[in-house]
Amino acid sequence: MATLSVLTERYGPLPPADVEWLHQLVGDWQVVSDLAFADLVLWLPLDEGGFVAIAQCRPSTGATVHYDDVVGSYAPEEQRAQLRAAFDECRLQRSSQPRWYGDFAVREEAVPVVHGGRPIAVMARQTNLGGARTPSRLELNYVEAADDLVAMIARGEYPLPDAPSGSARGAPRVGDGLVRLNADGEVIYASPNALSCFHRLGVMGDLVGSSLVEVTADLLDAETPRVDEALPLVLLGKAPWRADVESHGVAVSVRAVPLTEDGERTGAALLCRDVSELRRRERELITKDATIREIHHRVKNNLQTVAALLRLQSRRVQSADARAALAEAMRRVATIALVHETLSQTLDETVEFDEVVSRALRLTADVTAGEQAQVRTVMEGSFGQVSAETATALALVLTELVTNAVEHGFAGKSSGTVRIVVEREDDHLRVEVADDGRGLPTASGIGSGLGTQIVSTLVANELGGSIVWHSEPEGGTSVVIEMRVRPAQPAVPVG
């Protein structure tokens, strides 16, 4: 299905400011649809006199009119006159009689979408009358609030600037609770769900006739967590923002939709939702994340202590072979510590592996600084995000391969280059470690040293991949690793 941007460019084109206005309207018109119990369809006028649908919204509070998507279709002949009148006259048009869609009747309304004092599109408001009955007090208040918002659209006063839009985490919806305020911030209506939210906070009795900001202020005490600075403006209905109020372990999220007429504020519609359980789980996640980061930090410290002990031990050993073995063990422990240090600084169990490799290569250069050859390491491509369980084994493999190239591939040479070429596509990873040194030590291929055994074991068992060694025709060694990496999971958003 074509997007709003594509359709406006294809059938407009509209100025960028008008397109952005339509995006803001579509981003926040679910509130209007739910309050009105109606489908909303955004129609863009065409040069030849017709209209094309560029967006639609179905109500979650009532029956829909359009079971099939209408975006991209043209307005039917019987609807064009109403849409054209709303656009040309720049005023709301209501049908005197319902129109039948199969076996149910639909009440239709055409609303000009005004921006900068001129109409740029038309919004059709279509209500399914199939289950028509005497509306309840709740439904009447819903529709009255919807009428106010629709009138604001026709005057170019809605959508509101700086208003939150979309399905943000924990955002209140129409069915969660509705409070209507007058211009002074006094409650003129509160839905049963809204009353339940504030009763859980500690409000006693009915809210109607009370100042919501004063009632809420009486609930806050010294034990209340930090109060959102935007809360008073939200509870007075003066700002189109969202804020949380917490008291005695209960959290209620409140979103204000100020209502205006010709620029003068006439009241507000507040949407509220009990988010106590959601906030509790978020705090648990924050605590869990902090605990995991602390564990990684302590593991890193312990591994660095082990590396320091190995370094002290190597200084007391007389055998050159023993000192070399301890130095290799120290380097491997330091590489694992490096991964844990990186994990201790993130909110999830993934690492930016390019940074890990860069630091590991510097560590390798420091350890092998005593070699005569001056070796340069070059990396091409990017690893991207890698999961923690993959990062440790992969870091060890690359460190071993680079170290082997530096220590054994350039013996008797004054300089050389080790090149790491990375190719990653989705979950497939190919890494080539190539040097311009002496080549493989044996005719059969790989050597039998501990480093080679470690690399082979890690690639096969820990990474589930394959590794191939071969000598380059022009000299040097190339090692190719192919494996699949688990896609990195994004951090859980908080708030």
CSV table of C-alpha atoms in Angstrom, one decimal:
chain,number,residue,atom,x,y,z
A,1,MET,CA,0.0,0.0,0.0
A,2,ALA,CA,1.3,3.5,-0.9
A,3,THR,CA,2.2,5.8,1.9
A,4,LEU,CA,0.7,9.2,2.6
A,5,SER,CA,4.0,10.9,1.4
A,6,VAL,CA,4.0,8.9,-1.9
A,7,LEU,CA,0.3,9.6,-2.6
A,8,THR,CA,0.6,13.3,-1.9
A,9,GLU,CA,3.6,13.5,-4.2
A,10,ARG,CA,1.8,11.5,-6.9
A,11,TYR,CA,-1.5,13.4,-6.8
A,12,GLY,CA,-0.5,16.8,-5.4
A,13,PRO,CA,2.1,17.8,-5.2
A,14,LEU,CA,1.5,19.8,-2.0
A,15,PRO,CA,4.0,22.2,-0.3
A,16,PRO,CA,6.2,20.4,2.3
A,17,ALA,CA,4.5,22.4,5.1
A,18,ASP,CA,1.1,21.1,4.0
A,19,VAL,CA,2.3,17.5,3.8
A,20,GLU,CA,3.8,17.8,7.3
A,21,TRP,CA,0.5,19.1,8.6
A,22,LEU,CA,-1.3,16.1,7.1
A,23,HIS,CA,1.3,13.8,8.7
A,24,GLN,CA,0.6,15.4,12.1
A,25,LEU,CA,-3.1,15.0,11.7
A,26,VAL,CA,-2.9,11.3,10.7
A,27,GLY,CA,-0.4,10.7,13.5
A,28,ASP,CA,-3.0,11.9,16.1
A,29,TRP,CA,-6.5,11.3,14.6
A,30,GLN,CA,-7.1,8.0,16.3
A,31,VAL,CA,-8.3,10.0,19.3
A,32,VAL,CA,-10.9,11.7,17.1
A,33,SER,CA,-12.0,8.4,15.5
A,34,ASP,CA,-12.4,6.7,18.9
A,35,LEU,CA,-14.3,9.7,20.4
A,36,ALA,CA,-16.6,10.0,17.3
A,37,PHE,CA,-17.2,6.2,17.0
A,38,ALA,CA,-16.5,6.8,13.3
A,39,ASP,CA,-14.2,5.9,10.5
A,40,LEU,CA,-12.1,8.7,9.2
A,41,VAL,CA,-10.9,8.9,5.6
A,42,LEU,CA,-8.5,11.7,4.4
A,43,TRP,CA,-9.3,12.7,0.8
A,44,LEU,CA,-7.0,14.7,-1.4
A,45,PRO,CA,-8.6,16.8,-4.2
A,46,LEU,CA,-7.6,16.1,-7.8
A,47,ASP,CA,-7.3,18.6,-10.7
A,48,GLU,CA,-10.2,16.9,-12.6
A,49,GLY,CA,-12.6,17.4,-9.7
A,50,GLY,CA,-12.4,14.1,-8.0
A,51,PHE,CA,-10.8,12.9,-4.7
A,52,VAL,CA,-8.3,10.2,-3.8
A,53,ALA,CA,-8.0,8.6,-0.4
A,54,ILE,CA,-4.6,9.0,1.1
A,55,ALA,CA,-5.2,7.8,4.7
A,56,GLN,CA,-7.9,6.1,6.8
A,57,CYS,CA,-8.5,5.3,10.4
A,58,ARG,CA,-11.0,2.9,12.0
A,59,PRO,CA,-12.5,3.3,15.5
A,60,SER,CA,-11.6,1.0,18.3
A,61,THR,CA,-14.8,2.0,20.2
A,62,GLY,CA,-17.4,1.1,17.5
A,63,ALA,CA,-18.2,-0.8,14.3
A,64,THR,CA,-16.2,0.1,11.2
A,65,VAL,CA,-17.7,1.2,7.9
A,66,HIS,CA,-14.8,0.2,5.7
A,67,TYR,CA,-13.9,-3.5,6.2
A,68,ASP,CA,-11.5,-3.2,3.2
A,69,ASP,CA,-8.8,-0.5,2.9
A,70,VAL,CA,-9.8,2.4,0.8
A,71,VAL,CA,-6.4,4.2,0.6
A,72,GLY,CA,-5.4,4.8,-3.0
A,73,SER,CA,-9.0,4.5,-4.3
A,74,TYR,CA,-11.1,7.3,-5.7
A,75,ALA,CA,-14.2,8.8,-4.0
A,76,PRO,CA,-17.5,7.4,-5.2
A,77,GLU,CA,-19.7,9.6,-7.3
A,78,GLU,CA,-22.4,9.9,-4.6
A,79,GLN,CA,-19.8,11.3,-2.1
A,80,ARG,CA,-17.9,13.7,-4.4
A,81,ALA,CA,-20.5,16.6,-4.1
A,82,GLN,CA,-20.2,16.7,-0.3
A,83,LEU,CA,-16.4,16.5,-0.4
A,84,ARG,CA,-16.2,19.3,-3.0
A,85,ALA,CA,-18.6,21.6,-1.1
A,86,ALA,CA,-16.5,21.2,2.1
A,87,PHE,CA,-13.3,22.0,0.2
A,88,ASP,CA,-14.6,24.9,-1.9
A,89,GLU,CA,-16.7,26.5,0.9
A,90,CYS,CA,-14.1,25.7,3.6
A,91,ARG,CA,-16.8,24.7,6.1
A,92,LEU,CA,-18.2,21.5,7.5
A,93,GLN,CA,-20.8,19.6,5.5
A,94,ARG,CA,-23.3,17.2,7.1
A,95,SER,CA,-25.6,14.9,5.2
A,96,SER,CA,-29.3,15.3,5.9
A,97,GLN,CA,-30.0,11.6,5.3
A,98,PRO,CA,-27.8,8.5,6.0
A,99,ARG,CA,-26.3,6.7,3.0
A,100,TRP,CA,-26.7,2.9,2.8
A,101,TYR,CA,-23.6,0.7,2.6
A,102,GLY,CA,-25.1,-2.7,1.9
A,103,ASP,CA,-27.3,-3.7,4.8
A,104,PHE,CA,-26.4,-0.8,7.2
A,105,ALA,CA,-26.8,3.0,7.1
A,106,VAL,CA,-23.9,5.4,7.5
A,107,ARG,CA,-24.1,9.0,8.7
A,108,GLU,CA,-21.5,11.1,6.7
A,109,GLU,CA,-19.8,14.4,7.4
A,110,ALA,CA,-17.1,16.1,5.3
A,111,VAL,CA,-14.6,18.3,7.2
A,112,PRO,CA,-12.2,20.6,5.5
A,113,VAL,CA,-8.6,20.2,6.7
A,114,VAL,CA,-7.4,23.7,7.0
A,115,HIS,CA,-3.7,24.8,7.2
A,116,GLY,CA,-2.5,28.4,7.0
A,117,GLY,CA,-6.1,29.7,6.5
A,118,ARG,CA,-6.8,27.5,3.4
A,119,PRO,CA,-8.2,24.0,2.8
A,120,ILE,CA,-5.6,21.4,1.7
A,121,ALA,CA,-7.7,18.2,2.0
A,122,VAL,CA,-11.0,16.9,3.2
A,123,MET,CA,-11.6,14.5,6.1
A,124,ALA,CA,-14.7,12.3,5.8
A,125,ARG,CA,-16.3,11.3,9.1
A,126,GLN,CA,-18.5,8.2,8.6
A,127,THR,CA,-20.5,6.6,11.5
A,128,ASN,CA,-21.9,3.1,11.2
A,129,LEU,CA,-25.6,3.3,12.3
A,130,GLY,CA,-26.1,-0.5,12.1
A,131,GLY,CA,-26.4,-0.7,15.9
A,132,ALA,CA,-28.1,2.6,16.5
A,133,ARG,CA,-29.8,3.0,19.9
A,134,THR,CA,-30.3,5.7,22.5
A,135,PRO,CA,-26.7,6.9,23.3
A,136,SER,CA,-25.5,6.7,26.9
A,137,ARG,CA,-24.1,9.6,28.8
A,138,LEU,CA,-20.6,8.3,28.2
A,139,GLU,CA,-21.2,8.1,24.4
A,140,LEU,CA,-22.7,11.6,24.4
A,141,ASN,CA,-19.6,13.1,26.0
A,142,TYR,CA,-17.4,11.2,23.7
A,143,VAL,CA,-19.2,12.6,20.6
A,144,GLU,CA,-19.3,16.1,22.1
A,145,ALA,CA,-15.5,16.0,22.5
A,146,ALA,CA,-15.1,14.7,19.0
A,147,ASP,CA,-17.3,17.5,17.6
A,148,ASP,CA,-15.0,20.0,19.3
A,149,LEU,CA,-11.9,18.4,17.7
A,150,VAL,CA,-13.5,18.2,14.3
A,151,ALA,CA,-14.5,21.9,14.4
A,152,MET,CA,-10.8,22.6,15.3
A,153,ILE,CA,-9.7,20.7,12.2
A,154,ALA,CA,-12.0,22.8,10.1
A,155,ARG,CA,-10.5,26.0,11.6
A,156,GLY,CA,-6.9,24.9,11.2
A,157,GLU,CA,-6.4,24.6,15.0
A,158,TYR,CA,-5.9,20.8,15.2
A,159,PRO,CA,-3.5,18.9,15.2
A,160,LEU,CA,-1.9,20.7,18.2
A,161,PRO,CA,1.8,21.6,18.0
A,162,ASP,CA,4.1,19.7,20.4
A,163,ALA,CA,1.3,17.0,21.0
A,164,PRO,CA,2.5,13.4,21.5
A,165,SER,CA,1.2,11.2,18.7
A,166,GLY,CA,1.3,7.5,17.8
A,167,SER,CA,1.1,4.5,20.1
A,168,ALA,CA,3.7,5.5,22.6
A,169,ARG,CA,4.5,3.0,25.4
A,170,GLY,CA,1.9,3.4,28.1
A,171,ALA,CA,0.0,6.2,26.3
A,172,PRO,CA,-3.6,6.6,27.5
A,173,ARG,CA,-6.3,5.8,24.9
A,174,VAL,CA,-9.9,7.0,24.7
A,175,GLY,CA,-11.3,3.8,26.2
A,176,ASP,CA,-8.9,3.9,29.2
A,177,GLY,CA,-10.6,7.0,30.7
A,178,LEU,CA,-11.9,10.4,29.6
A,179,VAL,CA,-12.2,13.6,31.7
A,180,ARG,CA,-13.7,16.8,30.2
A,181,LEU,CA,-12.6,20.2,31.7
A,182,ASN,CA,-14.0,23.7,31.2
A,183,ALA,CA,-11.8,26.7,30.5
A,184,ASP,CA,-11.0,27.0,34.3
A,185,GLY,CA,-9.7,23.5,34.6
A,186,GLU,CA,-12.8,22.2,36.5
A,187,VAL,CA,-14.2,18.8,35.7
A,188,ILE,CA,-17.5,18.8,33.8
A,189,TYR,CA,-17.5,15.0,33.1
A,190,ALA,CA,-15.4,12.0,34.1
A,191,SER,CA,-16.0,8.5,32.6
A,192,PRO,CA,-16.3,5.5,34.9
A,193,ASN,CA,-12.8,4.3,33.9
A,194,ALA,CA,-11.4,7.8,34.6
A,195,LEU,CA,-13.0,7.8,38.0
A,196,SER,CA,-11.5,4.4,38.8
A,197,CYS,CA,-8.0,5.7,37.9
A,198,PHE,CA,-8.3,8.6,40.3
A,199,HIS,CA,-10.0,6.6,43.0
A,200,ARG,CA,-6.9,4.3,43.0
A,201,LEU,CA,-4.8,7.3,43.5
A,202,GLY,CA,-6.8,8.2,46.6
A,203,VAL,CA,-9.5,10.6,45.3
A,204,MET,CA,-12.7,10.2,47.3
A,205,GLY,CA,-16.1,10.9,45.8
A,206,ASP,CA,-17.1,12.4,42.4
A,207,LEU,CA,-14.7,14.6,40.4
A,208,VAL,CA,-17.4,16.8,38.7
A,209,GLY,CA,-17.2,20.4,39.8
A,210,SER,CA,-13.7,20.0,41.2
A,211,SER,CA,-10.4,21.5,40.1
A,212,LEU,CA,-8.4,18.4,38.9
A,213,VAL,CA,-5.1,20.0,39.6
A,214,GLU,CA,-6.1,20.9,43.2
A,215,VAL,CA,-7.5,17.4,43.9
A,216,THR,CA,-4.3,15.8,42.6
A,217,ALA,CA,-2.0,18.2,44.6
A,218,ASP,CA,-3.7,17.0,47.8
A,219,LEU,CA,-2.7,13.4,47.0
A,220,LEU,CA,1.0,14.2,46.8
A,221,ASP,CA,3.1,13.9,49.9
A,222,ALA,CA,6.7,13.7,51.0
A,223,GLU,CA,6.9,10.1,49.9
A,224,THR,CA,5.8,10.9,46.4
A,225,PRO,CA,8.5,10.4,43.7
A,226,ARG,CA,9.7,13.3,41.7
A,227,VAL,CA,6.7,15.2,40.3
A,228,ASP,CA,6.7,15.9,36.6
A,229,GLU,CA,7.0,19.7,36.1
A,230,ALA,CA,4.5,19.5,33.2
A,231,LEU,CA,1.8,17.9,35.4
A,232,PRO,CA,0.0,21.1,36.5
A,233,LEU,CA,-0.3,22.3,32.9
A,234,VAL,CA,-1.6,18.9,31.8
A,235,LEU,CA,-4.2,18.7,34.6
A,236,LEU,CA,-5.4,22.2,33.8
A,237,GLY,CA,-5.7,21.3,30.1
A,238,LYS,CA,-3.4,24.1,29.1
A,239,ALA,CA,-0.7,22.1,27.3
A,240,PRO,CA,-1.1,19.2,24.8
A,241,TRP,CA,1.4,17.1,26.7
A,242,ARG,CA,1.5,13.8,28.6
A,243,ALA,CA,2.5,13.4,32.3
A,244,ASP,CA,2.4,10.8,35.0
A,245,VAL,CA,1.1,11.3,38.6
A,246,GLU,CA,2.1,8.8,41.2
A,247,SER,CA,0.8,8.4,44.8
A,248,HIS,CA,1.0,5.5,47.2
A,249,GLY,CA,2.4,3.0,44.6
A,250,VAL,CA,-0.3,3.9,42.0
A,251,ALA,CA,0.7,5.6,38.7
A,252,VAL,CA,-1.7,7.2,36.3
A,253,SER,CA,-0.7,8.6,32.9
A,254,VAL,CA,-2.6,11.7,31.8
A,255,ARG,CA,-2.6,13.2,28.4
A,256,ALA,CA,-4.3,16.6,27.7
A,257,VAL,CA,-6.0,17.7,24.5
A,258,PRO,CA,-6.7,21.4,24.8
A,259,LEU,CA,-9.9,22.5,23.0
A,260,THR,CA,-9.9,26.0,21.4
A,261,GLU,CA,-12.2,28.1,19.4
A,262,ASP,CA,-10.7,30.9,17.2
A,263,GLY,CA,-7.5,30.7,19.3
A,264,GLU,CA,-9.3,31.0,22.7
A,265,ARG,CA,-9.1,28.0,25.0
A,266,THR,CA,-12.6,26.7,25.8
A,267,GLY,CA,-11.7,23.6,27.8
A,268,ALA,CA,-9.8,20.3,27.4
A,269,ALA,CA,-10.3,16.6,27.0
A,270,LEU,CA,-8.0,14.5,29.3
A,271,LEU,CA,-7.2,10.9,28.6
A,272,CYS,CA,-6.0,8.9,31.6
A,273,ARG,CA,-4.7,5.3,32.1
A,274,ASP,CA,-3.6,3.3,35.1
A,275,VAL,CA,0.0,2.4,34.4
A,276,SER,CA,1.0,1.2,37.8
A,277,GLU,CA,1.9,-2.3,36.6
A,278,LEU,CA,3.8,-1.0,33.6
A,279,ARG,CA,5.9,1.4,35.7
A,280,ARG,CA,6.6,-1.4,38.2
A,281,ARG,CA,7.9,-3.6,35.4
A,282,GLU,CA,10.0,-0.8,34.0
A,283,ARG,CA,11.6,-0.2,37.4
A,284,GLU,CA,12.3,-4.0,37.6
A,285,LEU,CA,13.9,-3.8,34.1
A,286,ILE,CA,16.0,-0.9,35.1
A,287,THR,CA,17.2,-2.7,38.3
A,288,LYS,CA,17.9,-5.9,36.2
A,289,ASP,CA,19.9,-3.9,33.6
A,290,ALA,CA,21.9,-2.2,36.4
A,291,THR,CA,22.6,-5.6,38.0
A,292,ILE,CA,23.8,-7.1,34.7
A,293,ARG,CA,26.1,-4.2,34.0
A,294,GLU,CA,27.5,-4.4,37.5
A,295,ILE,CA,28.1,-8.2,37.1
A,296,HIS,CA,30.0,-7.5,33.8
A,297,HIS,CA,32.0,-4.8,35.5
A,298,ARG,CA,33.0,-7.1,38.4
A,299,VAL,CA,33.9,-10.0,36.0
A,300,LYS,CA,36.1,-7.5,34.0
A,301,ASN,CA,37.8,-6.5,37.3
A,302,ASN,CA,38.4,-10.1,38.3
A,303,LEU,CA,39.8,-11.0,34.9
A,304,GLN,CA,42.1,-8.0,35.0
A,305,THR,CA,43.3,-9.2,38.4
A,306,VAL,CA,44.0,-12.6,36.9
A,307,ALA,CA,45.9,-11.0,34.0
A,308,ALA,CA,48.0,-9.0,36.5
A,309,LEU,CA,48.8,-12.1,38.5
A,310,LEU,CA,49.9,-13.8,35.3
A,311,ARG,CA,52.1,-10.8,34.5
A,312,LEU,CA,53.7,-11.0,38.0
A,313,GLN,CA,54.2,-14.7,37.6
A,314,SER,CA,55.9,-14.3,34.2
A,315,ARG,CA,58.5,-11.9,35.7
A,316,ARG,CA,59.6,-14.6,38.2
A,317,VAL,CA,59.9,-17.4,35.7
A,318,GLN,CA,63.3,-18.1,34.2
A,319,SER,CA,62.2,-20.2,31.2
A,320,ALA,CA,61.6,-18.2,28.0
A,321,ASP,CA,59.0,-20.7,26.9
A,322,ALA,CA,57.1,-20.4,30.2
A,323,ARG,CA,57.2,-16.6,30.0
A,324,ALA,CA,55.8,-16.7,26.4
A,325,ALA,CA,53.0,-19.1,27.5
A,326,LEU,CA,52.1,-16.9,30.4
A,327,ALA,CA,52.1,-13.9,28.1
A,328,GLU,CA,49.7,-15.6,25.7
A,329,ALA,CA,47.4,-16.6,28.7
A,330,MET,CA,47.5,-13.0,29.9
A,331,ARG,CA,46.5,-11.7,26.4
A,332,ARG,CA,43.6,-14.1,26.2
A,333,VAL,CA,42.3,-13.2,29.6
A,334,ALA,CA,42.6,-9.5,28.8
A,335,THR,CA,40.6,-10.0,25.5
A,336,ILE,CA,37.7,-11.6,27.5
A,337,ALA,CA,37.9,-8.8,30.0
A,338,LEU,CA,37.6,-6.3,27.2
A,339,VAL,CA,34.3,-7.8,26.0
A,340,HIS,CA,32.9,-7.7,29.6
A,341,GLU,CA,34.1,-4.1,30.0
A,342,THR,CA,32.1,-3.1,26.8
A,343,LEU,CA,29.0,-5.0,28.0
A,344,SER,CA,29.1,-3.2,31.4
A,345,GLN,CA,28.6,0.1,29.5
A,346,THR,CA,25.5,-0.9,27.5
A,347,LEU,CA,21.8,-1.3,28.3
A,348,ASP,CA,21.4,-4.7,26.5
A,349,GLU,CA,23.4,-7.8,25.9
A,350,THR,CA,25.0,-6.6,22.6
A,351,VAL,CA,28.2,-4.8,21.8
A,352,GLU,CA,29.5,-2.6,19.0
A,353,PHE,CA,32.0,-5.1,17.9
A,354,ASP,CA,34.1,-2.8,15.7
A,355,GLU,CA,35.2,-1.0,18.9
A,356,VAL,CA,36.0,-4.3,20.6
A,357,VAL,CA,38.2,-5.4,17.6
A,358,SER,CA,40.0,-2.0,17.5
A,359,ARG,CA,40.9,-2.2,21.2
A,360,ALA,CA,41.8,-5.9,20.9
A,361,LEU,CA,44.2,-5.1,18.0
A,362,ARG,CA,45.9,-2.4,20.1
A,363,LEU,CA,46.3,-4.9,22.9
A,364,THR,CA,47.8,-7.4,20.5
A,365,ALA,CA,50.2,-4.7,19.2
A,366,ASP,CA,51.3,-3.9,22.8
A,367,VAL,CA,51.9,-7.6,23.6
A,368,THR,CA,54.0,-8.2,20.5
A,369,ALA,CA,55.8,-4.9,20.6
A,370,GLY,CA,59.0,-6.7,21.3
A,371,GLU,CA,59.0,-8.4,17.9
A,372,GLN,CA,61.5,-7.0,15.3
A,373,ALA,CA,58.9,-6.6,12.5
A,374,GLN,CA,56.8,-3.5,12.3
A,375,VAL,CA,53.4,-4.8,11.6
A,376,ARG,CA,50.4,-2.6,10.5
A,377,THR,CA,46.8,-3.8,11.0
A,378,VAL,CA,44.0,-2.7,8.7
A,379,MET,CA,40.3,-3.4,9.0
A,380,GLU,CA,37.8,-3.1,6.1
A,381,GLY,CA,34.1,-3.4,6.6
A,382,SER,CA,32.0,-3.4,9.7
A,383,PHE,CA,30.9,-6.1,12.2
A,384,GLY,CA,28.0,-3.9,13.6
A,385,GLN,CA,26.2,-5.1,16.7
A,386,VAL,CA,27.0,-8.6,18.0
A,387,SER,CA,25.4,-10.5,20.8
A,388,ALA,CA,27.4,-11.0,24.0
A,389,GLU,CA,27.6,-14.8,23.6
A,390,THR,CA,29.1,-14.4,20.2
A,391,ALA,CA,31.4,-11.4,21.0
A,392,THR,CA,33.7,-13.2,23.5
A,393,ALA,CA,34.5,-16.2,21.3
A,394,LEU,CA,34.8,-14.1,18.1
A,395,ALA,CA,37.1,-11.6,19.8
A,396,LEU,CA,39.4,-14.5,21.0
A,397,VAL,CA,39.5,-16.0,17.5
A,398,LEU,CA,40.5,-12.7,15.8
A,399,THR,CA,43.0,-11.9,18.5
A,400,GLU,CA,44.6,-15.4,18.1
A,401,LEU,CA,44.7,-15.1,14.3
A,402,VAL,CA,46.3,-11.6,14.4
A,403,THR,CA,48.8,-12.6,17.1
A,404,ASN,CA,49.8,-15.7,15.1
A,405,ALA,CA,50.3,-13.6,12.0
A,406,VAL,CA,52.4,-11.1,13.9
A,407,GLU,CA,54.5,-13.6,15.8
A,408,HIS,CA,55.0,-16.3,13.2
A,409,GLY,CA,54.2,-14.9,9.8
A,410,PHE,CA,56.7,-12.1,9.8
A,411,ALA,CA,59.7,-13.8,11.4
A,412,GLY,CA,62.8,-12.6,9.6
A,413,LYS,CA,60.9,-9.6,8.0
A,414,SER,CA,61.2,-6.0,8.9
A,415,SER,CA,57.6,-5.0,8.2
A,416,GLY,CA,54.3,-6.3,7.1
A,417,THR,CA,50.5,-5.8,7.1
A,418,VAL,CA,47.6,-7.8,8.6
A,419,ARG,CA,44.3,-7.1,6.9
A,420,ILE,CA,40.9,-7.9,8.4
A,421,VAL,CA,38.1,-7.8,5.7
A,422,VAL,CA,34.6,-8.0,7.1
A,423,GLU,CA,31.5,-8.8,5.0
A,424,ARG,CA,28.1,-8.9,6.8
A,425,GLU,CA,24.7,-9.3,5.3
A,426,ASP,CA,21.8,-9.7,7.7
A,427,ASP,CA,22.9,-12.7,9.9
A,428,HIS,CA,25.7,-14.0,7.6
A,429,LEU,CA,29.2,-12.9,8.6
A,430,ARG,CA,32.4,-13.6,6.6
A,431,VAL,CA,35.7,-12.5,8.0
A,432,GLU,CA,39.1,-12.8,6.3
A,433,VAL,CA,42.3,-12.3,8.1
A,434,ALA,CA,45.2,-12.0,5.6
A,435,ASP,CA,48.8,-11.2,6.0
A,436,ASP,CA,51.7,-10.7,3.6
A,437,GLY,CA,54.1,-12.8,5.6
A,438,ARG,CA,55.9,-16.2,5.1
A,439,GLY,CA,52.8,-18.3,4.5
A,440,LEU,CA,51.6,-21.5,6.2
A,441,PRO,CA,54.2,-23.4,8.3
A,442,THR,CA,53.4,-26.9,6.9
A,443,ALA,CA,52.5,-28.4,3.6
A,444,SER,CA,49.3,-29.8,5.0
A,445,GLY,CA,48.0,-26.4,5.9
A,446,ILE,CA,47.5,-25.3,9.5
A,447,GLY,CA,49.9,-25.8,12.3
A,448,SER,CA,49.4,-27.8,15.5
A,449,GLY,CA,50.0,-25.1,18.1
A,450,LEU,CA,47.7,-24.3,21.0
A,451,GLY,CA,46.5,-21.1,19.3
A,452,THR,CA,45.4,-22.9,16.2
A,453,GLN,CA,43.6,-25.5,18.3
A,454,ILE,CA,41.8,-22.8,20.3
A,455,VAL,CA,40.7,-21.0,17.1
A,456,SER,CA,39.4,-24.2,15.5
A,457,THR,CA,37.5,-25.3,18.6
A,458,LEU,CA,35.9,-21.8,19.2
A,459,VAL,CA,34.8,-21.5,15.5
A,460,ALA,CA,33.3,-25.0,15.4
A,461,ASN,CA,31.7,-25.3,18.9
A,462,GLU,CA,31.0,-21.7,20.1
A,463,LEU,CA,30.4,-19.9,16.8
A,464,GLY,CA,28.9,-22.8,14.8
A,465,GLY,CA,30.9,-21.7,11.7
A,466,SER,CA,33.7,-22.8,9.4
A,467,ILE,CA,37.3,-21.8,9.1
A,468,VAL,CA,39.7,-22.4,6.2
A,469,TRP,CA,43.5,-21.6,6.0
A,470,HIS,CA,45.3,-21.3,2.8
A,471,SER,CA,48.5,-19.7,1.4
A,472,GLU,CA,48.3,-16.8,-1.0
A,473,PRO,CA,50.1,-17.3,-4.3
A,474,GLU,CA,52.0,-14.0,-3.9
A,475,GLY,CA,53.0,-14.9,-0.4
A,476,GLY,CA,51.3,-14.7,3.0
A,477,THR,CA,48.4,-16.5,4.7
A,478,SER,CA,44.6,-16.0,4.4
A,479,VAL,CA,42.2,-17.3,7.0
A,480,VAL,CA,38.5,-17.2,6.1
A,481,ILE,CA,35.7,-17.6,8.8
A,482,GLU,CA,32.1,-17.9,7.8
A,483,MET,CA,29.3,-18.0,10.4
A,484,ARG,CA,25.9,-16.8,11.2
A,485,VAL,CA,25.4,-14.3,14.0
A,486,ARG,CA,22.2,-13.9,16.0
A,487,PRO,CA,20.5,-10.6,15.2
A,488,ALA,CA,21.1,-8.0,17.9
A,489,GLN,CA,18.0,-7.4,20.0
A,490,PRO,CA,17.2,-3.7,20.6
A,491,ALA,CA,17.2,-2.3,24.1
A,492,VAL,CA,13.7,-2.3,25.8
A,493,PRO,CA,12.5,1.4,25.8
A,494,VAL,CA,11.8,2.9,29.1
A,495,GLY,CA,9.2,5.5,29.6
